[in-house]
XYZ file of C-alpha atoms in Angstrom:
710
model
C -29.433 -5.675 -17.972
C -28.725 -9.348 -17.849
C -26.323 -11.906 -19.209
C -28.188 -15.074 -18.291
C -28.757 -18.232 -20.261
C -32.442 -18.526 -21.178
C -32.842 -22.294 -21.193
C -34.451 -22.310 -17.719
C -37.152 -19.694 -18.376
C -40.554 -20.475 -16.858
C -43.676 -18.366 -16.377
C -46.536 -19.070 -13.955
C -50.166 -17.929 -14.121
C -52.226 -17.854 -10.908
C -55.596 -16.453 -9.863
C -56.060 -14.506 -6.641
C -59.763 -13.744 -6.633
C -60.374 -11.560 -9.666
C -56.671 -10.688 -10.024
C -54.340 -12.703 -12.268
C -50.700 -12.948 -11.224
C -48.154 -13.548 -13.970
C -44.729 -14.387 -12.548
C -41.560 -15.406 -14.320
C -38.299 -17.110 -13.568
C -35.174 -16.815 -15.686
C -32.184 -17.224 -13.335
C -30.075 -15.578 -12.225
C -31.671 -12.146 -12.798
C -34.882 -12.791 -14.728
C -33.522 -11.479 -18.000
C -36.061 -10.497 -20.629
C -35.171 -13.112 -23.206
C -37.148 -14.111 -26.284
C -38.502 -17.136 -24.373
C -39.650 -14.954 -21.480
C -41.331 -12.467 -23.823
C -43.257 -15.288 -25.482
C -44.392 -16.758 -22.168
C -45.443 -13.420 -20.660
C -47.398 -12.626 -23.817
C -49.204 -15.956 -23.529
C -50.023 -15.155 -19.898
C -51.508 -11.827 -20.959
C -53.629 -13.648 -23.575
C -55.028 -15.900 -20.861
C -55.773 -13.023 -18.491
C -57.530 -10.941 -21.146
C -59.619 -13.890 -22.321
C -60.813 -14.736 -18.785
C -64.001 -12.796 -18.001
C -63.472 -13.439 -14.276
C -60.179 -11.496 -14.252
C -60.359 -7.738 -13.649
C -56.666 -6.872 -13.206
C -53.199 -8.336 -13.721
C -50.158 -8.265 -11.436
C -46.757 -8.916 -13.031
C -43.762 -9.914 -10.914
C -40.503 -11.811 -10.974
C -39.519 -14.846 -8.916
C -36.218 -15.291 -7.119
C -33.868 -12.368 -6.532
C -35.570 -9.596 -8.473
C -38.259 -8.295 -10.786
C -35.900 -8.244 -13.783
C -32.310 -7.305 -14.515
C -33.318 -6.258 -18.024
C -32.617 -7.559 -21.497
C -30.549 -10.680 -21.986
C -27.581 -9.022 -23.651
C -26.265 -12.334 -24.970
C -29.189 -12.189 -27.404
C -28.201 -8.762 -28.763
C -27.112 -8.878 -32.407
C -28.797 -12.271 -32.805
C -32.157 -13.160 -34.417
C -33.701 -13.652 -30.958
C -33.381 -9.935 -30.159
C -35.681 -9.019 -33.047
C -38.029 -12.029 -32.852
C -41.594 -11.061 -32.040
C -42.806 -10.078 -29.619
C -39.839 -7.743 -29.242
C -39.468 -5.956 -25.933
C -40.933 -2.659 -27.301
C -43.877 -4.588 -28.776
C -44.568 -6.380 -25.498
C -44.430 -3.116 -23.543
C -46.716 -1.369 -26.039
C -49.192 -4.205 -25.711
C -49.157 -4.037 -21.890
C -49.742 -0.290 -21.978
C -52.734 -0.670 -24.300
C -54.249 -3.735 -22.628
C -57.975 -3.612 -21.818
C -57.342 -4.607 -18.204
C -55.098 -2.748 -15.748
C -51.603 -4.164 -15.215
C -49.656 -3.611 -12.016
C -45.895 -4.202 -11.838
C -44.902 -5.584 -8.421
C -41.186 -4.961 -7.957
C -38.781 -6.585 -5.525
C -34.992 -6.599 -5.679
C -34.259 -4.650 -8.831
C -36.036 -3.484 -11.955
C -33.211 -2.554 -14.296
C -33.094 -1.496 -17.931
C -35.745 -3.358 -19.888
C -37.160 -4.594 -16.580
C -37.945 -1.034 -15.515
C -39.153 -0.204 -19.035
C -41.629 -3.078 -18.834
C -42.794 -1.700 -15.480
C -43.135 1.776 -17.040
C -45.453 0.227 -19.623
C -47.698 -1.053 -16.838
C -50.536 1.123 -15.609
C -49.362 1.076 -11.982
C -46.138 0.226 -10.164
C -45.686 -0.941 -6.577
C -42.537 -2.178 -4.840
C -40.956 -3.380 -1.644
C -39.201 -0.624 0.276
C -35.747 -2.157 -0.247
C -36.151 -2.463 -4.022
C -34.360 -0.247 -6.521
C -34.811 0.830 -10.124
C -32.475 2.064 -12.857
C -31.998 2.536 -16.585
C -28.268 1.680 -16.752
C -28.026 0.982 -20.491
C -25.609 3.885 -21.014
C -23.006 1.876 -19.071
C -23.048 -0.670 -21.904
C -22.796 1.967 -24.611
C -26.547 1.823 -25.242
C -29.736 3.735 -24.480
C -33.034 2.431 -23.089
C -34.570 0.834 -26.170
C -37.951 -0.173 -24.762
C -39.456 3.287 -24.438
C -37.584 4.388 -21.320
C -36.429 7.680 -22.829
C -40.014 8.529 -23.778
C -42.023 7.262 -20.799
C -39.744 8.261 -17.913
C -39.878 12.031 -18.726
C -43.679 11.768 -18.696
C -43.620 10.412 -15.144
C -40.823 12.339 -13.417
C -40.101 15.346 -15.619
C -37.447 16.066 -18.196
C -34.614 17.215 -15.938
C -34.758 14.263 -13.562
C -35.218 11.802 -16.430
C -32.122 13.207 -18.132
C -30.136 12.735 -14.936
C -31.289 9.143 -14.379
C -30.850 8.019 -17.985
C -27.553 9.715 -18.833
C -25.907 8.658 -15.564
C -27.493 5.208 -15.373
C -27.759 5.729 -11.605
C -29.622 3.368 -9.293
C -32.630 4.795 -7.427
C -33.969 3.294 -4.207
C -37.702 2.641 -3.879
C -38.539 5.540 -1.496
C -36.865 8.021 -3.868
C -38.599 6.433 -6.859
C -41.932 6.785 -5.030
C -41.245 10.452 -4.303
C -40.264 11.045 -7.947
C -43.456 9.475 -9.280
C -42.148 6.241 -10.794
C -43.783 4.122 -8.088
C -47.347 4.409 -6.814
C -46.954 2.532 -3.530
C -44.168 1.025 -1.435
C -44.609 -1.842 1.042
C -42.335 -3.166 3.775
C -43.357 -6.804 3.243
C -45.755 -9.261 1.555
C -45.368 -7.852 -1.946
C -47.750 -10.345 -3.538
C -50.540 -9.835 -1.001
C -50.218 -6.061 -1.050
C -50.012 -5.910 -4.858
C -53.144 -8.042 -5.235
C -54.949 -5.848 -2.683
C -53.781 -2.727 -4.560
C -55.085 -4.176 -7.851
C -58.429 -5.160 -6.279
C -59.071 -1.607 -5.112
C -58.539 0.080 -8.483
C -61.547 2.011 -9.740
C -62.623 1.221 -13.318
C -62.654 4.883 -14.268
C -58.959 5.402 -13.478
C -57.517 1.892 -13.649
C -56.195 2.121 -17.219
C -53.667 4.890 -16.594
C -51.262 4.642 -19.530
C -47.894 6.285 -18.961
C -47.634 7.149 -22.627
C -50.811 9.239 -22.471
C -49.254 11.679 -19.987
C -48.076 14.897 -21.612
C -44.422 15.812 -21.214
C -43.981 18.966 -19.165
C -41.377 20.946 -21.107
C -39.306 23.181 -18.818
C -38.851 26.813 -19.821
C -35.076 26.380 -19.945
C -35.205 23.179 -21.997
C -32.745 24.334 -24.672
C -30.202 25.363 -22.048
C -30.803 22.144 -20.098
C -30.064 19.908 -23.075
C -27.033 21.918 -24.149
C -25.554 21.728 -20.654
C -26.233 17.991 -20.555
C -24.337 17.563 -23.835
C -21.406 19.617 -22.559
C -21.232 17.517 -19.391
C -21.438 14.268 -21.357
C -18.625 15.286 -23.700
C -16.488 16.061 -20.673
C -17.257 13.058 -18.462
C -17.710 10.398 -21.167
C -15.182 11.626 -23.707
C -15.658 10.079 -27.131
C -18.690 7.983 -26.158
C -21.803 8.129 -28.317
C -24.393 6.645 -25.949
C -24.762 9.574 -23.505
C -25.321 12.003 -26.370
C -27.891 9.702 -27.964
C -29.671 9.356 -24.613
C -29.903 13.139 -24.421
C -31.198 13.352 -27.998
C -33.953 10.831 -27.221
C -35.104 12.605 -24.055
C -35.106 15.863 -26.014
C -37.254 14.189 -28.673
C -39.834 13.319 -25.993
C -40.420 17.072 -25.593
C -41.117 17.525 -29.306
C -42.964 14.433 -30.539
C -45.920 12.192 -29.867
C -45.204 8.975 -27.995
C -45.330 6.957 -31.219
C -42.864 9.202 -33.035
C -40.622 9.406 -29.981
C -40.518 5.608 -29.737
C -39.537 5.358 -33.409
C -36.779 7.931 -32.848
C -35.533 6.035 -29.779
C -35.613 2.671 -31.565
C -33.592 3.937 -34.513
C -30.888 5.267 -32.236
C -30.884 2.132 -30.090
C -30.305 -0.023 -33.173
C -27.551 2.315 -34.316
C -25.792 1.918 -30.960
C -26.369 -1.818 -30.503
C -24.911 -2.503 -33.942
C -22.024 -0.099 -33.433
C -18.464 -0.859 -32.358
C -18.564 1.048 -29.057
C -21.376 -0.923 -27.488
C -19.970 -4.209 -28.753
C -16.633 -3.244 -27.188
C -18.198 -2.413 -23.828
C -20.285 -5.583 -23.861
C -17.088 -7.519 -24.596
C -15.610 -5.986 -21.430
C -18.803 -6.690 -19.458
C -18.429 -10.412 -20.057
C -14.623 -10.315 -19.934
C -14.612 -8.861 -16.415
C -16.886 -11.639 -15.215
C -14.689 -14.311 -16.804
C -11.533 -12.767 -15.355
C -13.009 -12.873 -11.837
C -13.503 -16.654 -11.972
C -10.840 -18.816 -10.290
C -8.654 -20.929 -12.616
C -9.840 -24.512 -13.078
C -7.847 -26.026 -10.211
C -9.074 -23.350 -7.786
C -12.769 -23.319 -8.685
C -13.824 -25.734 -5.940
C -11.130 -24.775 -3.430
C -12.382 -23.854 0.066
C -11.963 -20.206 1.020
C -9.644 -19.218 3.841
C -10.969 -16.819 6.456
C -9.737 -13.251 5.967
C -10.887 -10.929 8.750
C -7.802 -8.872 9.589
C -5.344 -7.384 7.097
C -1.799 -6.094 7.476
C -0.189 -3.583 5.102
C 3.524 -2.717 4.996
C 4.369 0.836 3.927
C 2.356 3.990 4.598
C 3.317 5.754 1.379
C 0.958 6.478 -1.503
C 0.467 2.818 -2.403
C 0.312 1.370 1.110
C -2.021 4.112 2.276
C -4.312 3.536 -0.692
C -4.365 -0.236 -0.110
C -5.216 0.348 3.562
C -8.096 2.617 2.552
C -9.405 0.061 0.058
C -9.665 -2.542 2.815
C -10.968 -0.132 5.462
C -13.655 1.018 3.024
C -14.858 -2.596 2.792
C -14.984 -3.008 6.573
C -11.675 -4.780 7.187
C -9.579 -3.835 10.241
C -6.104 -2.919 8.953
C -2.732 -2.862 10.707
C -0.530 -0.402 8.792
C 3.178 -0.811 9.534
C 5.954 1.684 8.802
C 9.662 1.706 9.694
C 9.568 4.977 11.642
C 6.847 6.714 13.602
C 7.422 9.889 11.574
C 6.672 8.065 8.309
C 3.696 6.349 9.913
C 2.151 9.583 11.174
C 2.715 11.226 7.796
C 0.939 8.325 6.082
C -1.974 8.323 8.528
C -2.370 12.087 8.086
C -2.499 11.654 4.308
C -5.171 8.972 4.672
C -7.277 11.301 6.823
C -6.869 14.149 4.315
C -7.966 11.860 1.489
C -11.091 10.900 3.417
C -11.798 14.526 4.316
C -11.599 15.452 0.634
C -14.229 12.799 -0.097
C -16.450 14.188 2.664
C -16.073 17.723 1.288
C -17.359 16.490 -2.070
C -20.465 15.051 -0.420
C -19.536 11.463 -1.288
C -19.038 10.329 2.313
C -20.500 11.479 5.622
C -18.299 12.427 8.571
C -19.479 9.519 10.736
C -18.579 6.919 8.117
C -15.269 8.670 7.478
C -14.331 8.350 11.134
C -15.365 4.693 11.143
C -13.025 4.023 8.230
C -10.157 5.978 9.782
C -10.627 4.038 13.038
C -10.293 0.727 11.201
C -6.678 1.586 10.303
C -4.311 0.961 13.208
C -0.764 2.239 12.817
C 2.318 0.360 14.055
C 6.105 0.373 13.724
C 6.651 -3.207 14.874
C 6.153 -6.078 12.419
C 5.260 -8.337 15.337
C 1.840 -6.670 15.386
C 1.098 -8.711 12.251
C 1.033 -11.947 14.248
C -2.772 -12.273 14.055
C -3.531 -10.965 10.546
C -5.021 -13.314 7.954
C -3.533 -11.465 4.979
C -0.462 -9.251 4.822
C 0.412 -7.102 1.789
C 3.777 -5.416 1.455
C 3.992 -2.179 -0.490
C 7.631 -1.456 0.297
C 10.444 -0.184 -1.943
C 10.796 -2.084 -5.231
C 14.030 -3.856 -4.358
C 14.507 -7.613 -4.164
C 16.695 -7.480 -1.056
C 14.022 -5.458 0.745
C 11.339 -7.939 -0.309
C 13.434 -10.920 0.803
C 14.029 -9.407 4.231
C 10.331 -8.679 4.729
C 9.149 -12.122 3.663
C 11.632 -13.857 5.940
C 10.149 -11.819 8.783
C 6.572 -12.585 7.675
C 7.481 -16.271 7.700
C 8.614 -16.030 11.306
C 5.870 -13.701 12.606
C 2.622 -14.450 10.741
C 0.392 -17.257 11.963
C 0.065 -20.541 10.057
C -2.369 -20.183 7.155
C -1.873 -16.425 6.756
C -1.597 -15.303 3.134
C 1.618 -13.432 2.347
C 1.212 -10.990 -0.554
C 3.515 -8.620 -2.397
C 2.418 -5.551 -4.315
C 5.484 -5.661 -6.572
C 4.777 -4.476 -10.099
C 7.663 -6.305 -11.793
C 9.836 -8.442 -9.510
C 9.986 -12.250 -9.599
C 7.453 -13.512 -7.070
C 8.858 -17.037 -7.301
C 12.142 -15.650 -5.977
C 10.295 -13.818 -3.197
C 8.345 -16.954 -2.221
C 11.534 -19.032 -2.204
C 12.878 -17.336 0.951
C 9.865 -18.536 2.984
C 9.062 -21.983 4.358
C 5.528 -21.622 2.946
C 5.786 -20.605 -0.720
C 2.284 -22.019 -1.266
C 0.914 -19.073 0.713
C 2.748 -16.369 -1.264
C 0.856 -14.471 -3.972
C 1.156 -11.193 -5.860
C -1.519 -8.544 -5.341
C -0.539 -5.802 -7.780
C -2.722 -2.795 -6.967
C -2.767 0.293 -9.162
C -2.290 3.783 -7.780
C -4.246 5.325 -6.162
C -5.216 1.902 -4.797
C -8.359 3.170 -3.067
C -9.652 4.461 -6.434
C -8.256 2.311 -9.253
C -10.402 -0.757 -9.922
C -7.820 -3.141 -11.359
C -6.027 -5.776 -9.301
C -3.548 -8.107 -10.993
C -3.453 -11.286 -8.928
C -0.106 -12.909 -9.659
C 0.051 -16.651 -9.245
C 3.540 -17.897 -8.428
C 4.585 -21.449 -9.233
C 3.784 -22.690 -5.725
C 0.709 -20.559 -4.922
C -1.961 -22.865 -3.505
C -5.361 -23.063 -5.253
C -7.219 -22.104 -2.066
C -5.000 -19.018 -1.665
C -5.893 -17.988 -5.207
C -9.617 -18.574 -4.665
C -9.477 -16.613 -1.399
C -7.758 -13.518 -2.791
C -10.179 -13.472 -5.730
C -13.038 -13.472 -3.205
C -11.354 -10.712 -1.190
C -10.811 -8.679 -4.374
C -14.544 -8.772 -5.027
C -15.295 -7.697 -1.454
C -13.081 -4.623 -1.765
C -14.645 -3.715 -5.110
C -11.746 -4.589 -7.403
C -11.830 -5.965 -10.930
C -9.378 -8.831 -10.676
C -7.454 -10.833 -13.259
C -5.167 -13.772 -12.496
C -1.782 -13.642 -14.251
C 1.484 -15.554 -14.152
C 5.009 -14.554 -13.207
C 7.237 -12.700 -15.652
C 8.901 -9.301 -15.623
C 6.051 -6.808 -15.422
C 3.346 -9.515 -15.413
C 0.741 -8.512 -18.042
C 0.126 -4.760 -17.785
C 3.648 -3.471 -17.224
C 5.153 -6.014 -19.603
C 2.921 -4.546 -22.312
C 3.770 -0.982 -21.287
C 7.423 -1.589 -22.190
C 7.026 -2.007 -25.992
C 4.283 0.651 -26.022
C 6.624 3.145 -24.350
C 9.549 1.936 -26.456
C 7.708 2.868 -29.651
C 6.668 6.252 -28.234
C 10.350 7.017 -27.551
C 11.460 5.705 -30.955
C 8.877 7.979 -32.597
C 10.431 10.944 -30.791
C 13.856 10.042 -32.180
C 12.401 9.621 -35.663
C 10.750 13.052 -35.767
C 7.682 13.352 -33.523
C 7.380 15.739 -30.577
C 6.157 14.681 -27.114
C 2.949 16.640 -27.566
C 2.247 15.054 -30.973
C 2.631 11.525 -29.583
C 0.483 12.227 -26.542
C -2.209 14.153 -28.382
C -2.533 11.550 -31.136
C -3.126 8.828 -28.548
C -5.452 10.993 -26.471
C -7.525 11.679 -29.594
C -7.552 7.908 -30.114
C -9.182 7.752 -26.684
C -6.496 7.083 -24.104
C -6.966 8.944 -20.859
C -3.376 10.181 -21.023
C -0.560 9.819 -23.533
C 2.539 7.763 -22.592
C 4.881 10.712 -22.092
C 2.494 12.671 -19.892
C 1.818 9.433 -18.017
C 5.524 8.902 -17.484
C 5.895 12.404 -16.098
C 2.996 11.860 -13.714
C 4.237 8.470 -12.458
C 7.848 9.634 -12.186
C 10.437 8.876 -14.874
C 12.802 7.446 -12.249
C 10.537 4.410 -11.742
C 10.958 3.056 -15.278
C 14.592 4.254 -15.260
C 15.281 1.955 -12.298
C 13.711 -0.971 -14.178
C 15.791 -0.245 -17.295
C 19.004 -0.140 -15.251
C 18.052 -3.415 -13.556
C 17.483 -5.090 -16.913
C 20.476 -3.481 -18.688
C 22.760 -6.529 -18.269
C 20.247 -8.701 -20.138
C 19.781 -6.260 -23.056
C 21.363 -7.485 -26.324
C 23.839 -4.910 -27.628
C 22.649 -5.186 -31.217
C 19.035 -4.280 -30.358
C 18.022 -0.663 -30.888
C 17.779 1.274 -27.625
C 16.506 4.832 -27.130
C 18.392 6.931 -24.563
C 16.016 9.922 -24.420
C 14.319 8.962 -21.144
C 17.663 8.067 -19.564
C 19.129 11.452 -20.536
C 16.130 13.245 -19.070
C 16.601 11.398 -15.768
C 20.358 11.953 -15.758
C 19.733 15.704 -16.059
C 17.356 15.632 -13.079
C 14.145 15.738 -15.108
C 12.087 13.086 -13.284
C 8.624 14.343 -14.239
C 6.059 16.347 -12.314
C 7.861 15.732 -9.011
C 10.784 17.872 -10.252
C 8.611 20.178 -12.425
C 10.490 18.880 -15.490
C 10.286 15.701 -17.488
C 9.175 15.279 -21.087
C 7.407 18.590 -20.398
C 7.868 21.550 -18.095
C 5.334 22.210 -15.299
C 4.489 25.545 -13.724
C 4.249 25.754 -9.930
C 0.933 24.345 -8.703
C -0.077 23.102 -12.168
C -0.146 19.670 -13.777
C -0.610 21.126 -17.261
C 2.266 20.006 -19.546
C 4.195 22.809 -21.226
C 6.396 21.953 -24.250
C 10.072 22.566 -23.445
C 12.719 23.395 -26.102
C 15.351 21.749 -23.877
C 13.623 18.400 -24.377
C 13.657 18.890 -28.136
C 17.421 19.455 -27.911
C 17.882 16.203 -25.973
C 15.728 14.327 -28.501
C 17.710 15.667 -31.472
C 21.015 14.866 -29.789
C 19.940 11.265 -29.096
C 18.710 10.860 -32.685
C 22.027 12.140 -34.074
C 23.963 9.870 -31.733
C 21.968 6.891 -33.001
C 22.429 7.914 -36.639
C 18.730 8.560 -37.204
C 17.594 11.088 -39.801
C 14.425 12.649 -38.443
C 11.305 12.926 -40.628
C 7.649 13.927 -40.494
C 5.560 11.472 -38.465
C 1.804 11.116 -39.015
C -0.694 10.661 -36.208
C -1.773 7.420 -37.898
C 1.745 6.050 -37.540
C 1.840 7.063 -33.866
C -1.343 5.100 -33.199
C -0.332 2.065 -35.255
C 3.182 1.799 -33.841
C 2.060 2.031 -30.214
C -1.176 0.030 -30.469
C 0.238 -2.794 -32.560
C 3.242 -3.033 -30.258
C 0.713 -3.708 -27.486
C -1.048 -6.346 -29.575
C 2.149 -8.147 -30.579
C 3.380 -8.285 -26.974
C -0.044 -9.419 -25.763
C 0.121 -12.314 -28.223
C 3.500 -13.301 -26.751
C 2.040 -13.097 -23.244
C -0.667 -15.533 -24.316
C 1.940 -17.787 -25.938
C 3.835 -17.828 -22.644
C 0.668 -18.672 -20.673
C 1.044 -15.563 -18.490
C -2.604 -14.620 -19.109
C -5.434 -17.147 -19.260
C -7.335 -15.563 -22.133
C -7.178 -12.639 -24.521
C -10.123 -10.932 -22.878
C -8.237 -10.843 -19.538
C -5.619 -8.664 -21.213
C -8.323 -6.290 -22.405
C -9.728 -6.096 -18.855
C -6.272 -5.275 -17.481
C -5.475 -2.616 -20.035
C -8.835 -0.827 -19.889
C -9.104 -0.813 -16.087
C -5.462 -0.226 -15.247
C -3.916 1.753 -18.084
C -6.581 4.129 -19.367
C -7.289 2.310 -22.638
C -10.648 3.552 -23.979
C -13.497 1.236 -22.978
C -15.282 2.183 -26.190
C -12.567 0.305 -28.093
C -12.820 -2.767 -25.877
C -9.119 -3.163 -25.048
C -6.072 -3.663 -27.303
C -7.062 -7.129 -28.494
C -10.723 -6.354 -29.169
C -9.500 -3.273 -31.027
C -7.187 -5.468 -33.113
C -10.117 -7.730 -33.958
C -12.184 -4.668 -34.883
C -9.469 -3.409 -37.238
C -9.069 -6.936 -38.570
C -6.306 -9.224 -37.335
C -4.982 -9.841 -40.879
C -4.515 -6.081 -41.379
C -2.804 -5.744 -37.974
C -0.414 -8.584 -38.831
C 0.291 -7.007 -42.224
C 1.320 -3.742 -40.550
C 3.429 -5.581 -37.942
C 5.254 -7.343 -40.769
C 5.864 -3.982 -42.436
C 7.239 -2.558 -39.176
C 9.404 -5.667 -38.805
C 10.909 -5.043 -42.234
C 11.438 -1.339 -41.493
C 12.553 -1.458 -37.861
C 14.076 -4.865 -37.246
C 13.663 -7.768 -34.861
C 11.829 -5.895 -32.097
C 8.862 -6.131 -34.471
C 9.140 -9.883 -35.142
C 5.505 -11.024 -35.418
C 4.312 -13.213 -32.554
C 3.716 -16.785 -33.804
C 0.270 -16.806 -32.160
C -0.794 -13.837 -34.303
C 0.250 -15.649 -37.457
C -1.511 -18.825 -36.301
C -4.789 -17.033 -35.542
C -4.749 -15.152 -38.850
C -4.142 -18.409 -40.722
C -7.048 -20.032 -38.868
C -9.290 -16.973 -39.264
C -9.831 -16.681 -35.507
C -10.029 -13.564 -33.274
C -7.479 -12.908 -30.542
C -9.717 -11.199 -27.972
C -11.626 -14.448 -27.354
C -8.543 -16.694 -27.442
C -8.148 -18.998 -24.424
C -4.798 -20.508 -23.470
C -4.983 -24.323 -23.240
C -2.682 -24.506 -20.174
C -1.941 -21.077 -18.728
C 0.585 -20.470 -15.942
C -2.029 -18.208 -14.392
């Protein structure tokens, strides 16, 4: 699948003896745009009309065969302009002369489907193929669900299509997708392959192969559906992929293609796929440096230092070691260091036991992490990241030491999730080299990285850490300095409303279950228990002096902490937890605390609907996000969606809080916020940006801040 502009599309036609070679170029990934389809079709016309041509080789120029459909053309007239991709593939399959797909780089999505429509397929040995449409909330819409089962069997086709996995050329050859693999000279070998085809067998149409229906087909499809419901909760595309592959076992090719096309159109016009495509582009925008950093030279980062061998520091160390960076991990005491290193090894061993890592690579990663108890061992690192206790005095002490120990040009980063990075930078003599790198726990697993730009952070530092983020496989977004940055600042009103709803009559399980049915990975109260209620308690106590006395404040979480209920770590929080289990158990003691807090605040409890739970929490997110944009803390609305989906478990199928608001309709969202303002007071004052965008009839998820602090 591809997101390229199509203005540079060109197609070449060349003769190699009695073989025509049609090649195309549509940078960066040879997307199958309307222009490309037209040009390839014209090339086929020329080849068929030439009596001196016996066979046709099709191949891409540049990096790859084709990255698939140009998804920017989806839901536009170009996507349905003829020849459509299915029409072009059908024509290739039924051509009077044999067509050979010559694959280098990648053949993805529609690119592989076009190759499946060819009579033969050859590739370089380092090429790969995939039908990854499911990752965009879609299914292969160019016949992939019907032709692939004919080539490799139903079970393997189900696996490839529903997972969207990438298959290397040797495995694709063994499966039957490819007919030959070459180590070099793809063009020469493909032409030679085409020249040797025998007329009697040259026109080998994939669609003419009968599907071999396994004896356990019914069980196979049912199990696939059960797995999809579990691993892709709430998503339509995996189930539709399964339905289409199942149809290939029941119908002719023509009927199967009609079935597939109908379901593709249903998905491509649906909200889920549009939401995921929004995120696809949003993640790429978020990864770009801000304007003043776009042309900045990159600093060299070869060695990394990490402070703190706890859960966060250990995870950060693993993230860098996984990407090949040598890491110096520093702890205060040798006992803490050894405990952290042992945890890192256990985490790697667990990955090996699951078959996701071999023992040799595990040892290589472990060996990249060097433990130390002396900060002076950071003298030669290019980047140091502290993941120490969330206390400003601790941060100040560390950064003064970094300033004295680290070499000139080293980047000094803090993993703080809330503290003022400008204040941290101010204690150094090089504030331009201080930046926030807010990882999410577990840092070796979670994809999101909030890159926090302080007032003095240099453009080349920003460009460098964005580059490093990509190298370690993170989805990065640049944000500005405020309490909680973007993600945690938004969590505050979201959690606030969850707690208010408890006071007003909801139970913890109702709030969590309503939001989990909405699609969140975990409700806010379960999430609080898992993270530890003492973390947010510390933040509330820190901010207490700035809290206006007349503003409503819920004491439920404070009372839980005061009674020793800190979440899963103490086996009691908003829920009770049995020994060895993370399953939340409703606790009558919590209900007593909730009722006592409600009475103390003079609140008469009432029945709360699930709809109100969703609206109160989701629209609190949207209103705060609008204020974040007003303050210039985020560069664009889509960055906020990227942060919330990748860091806070917001359902990708809804596109993030702001895309969701646009889907509901921003005028309706503002109307409800105004109603909550009237009912619940100034905490619900509508953000001026929301009112402005509604007046102008503009969406918020595509809003860009004119001059963002980020």
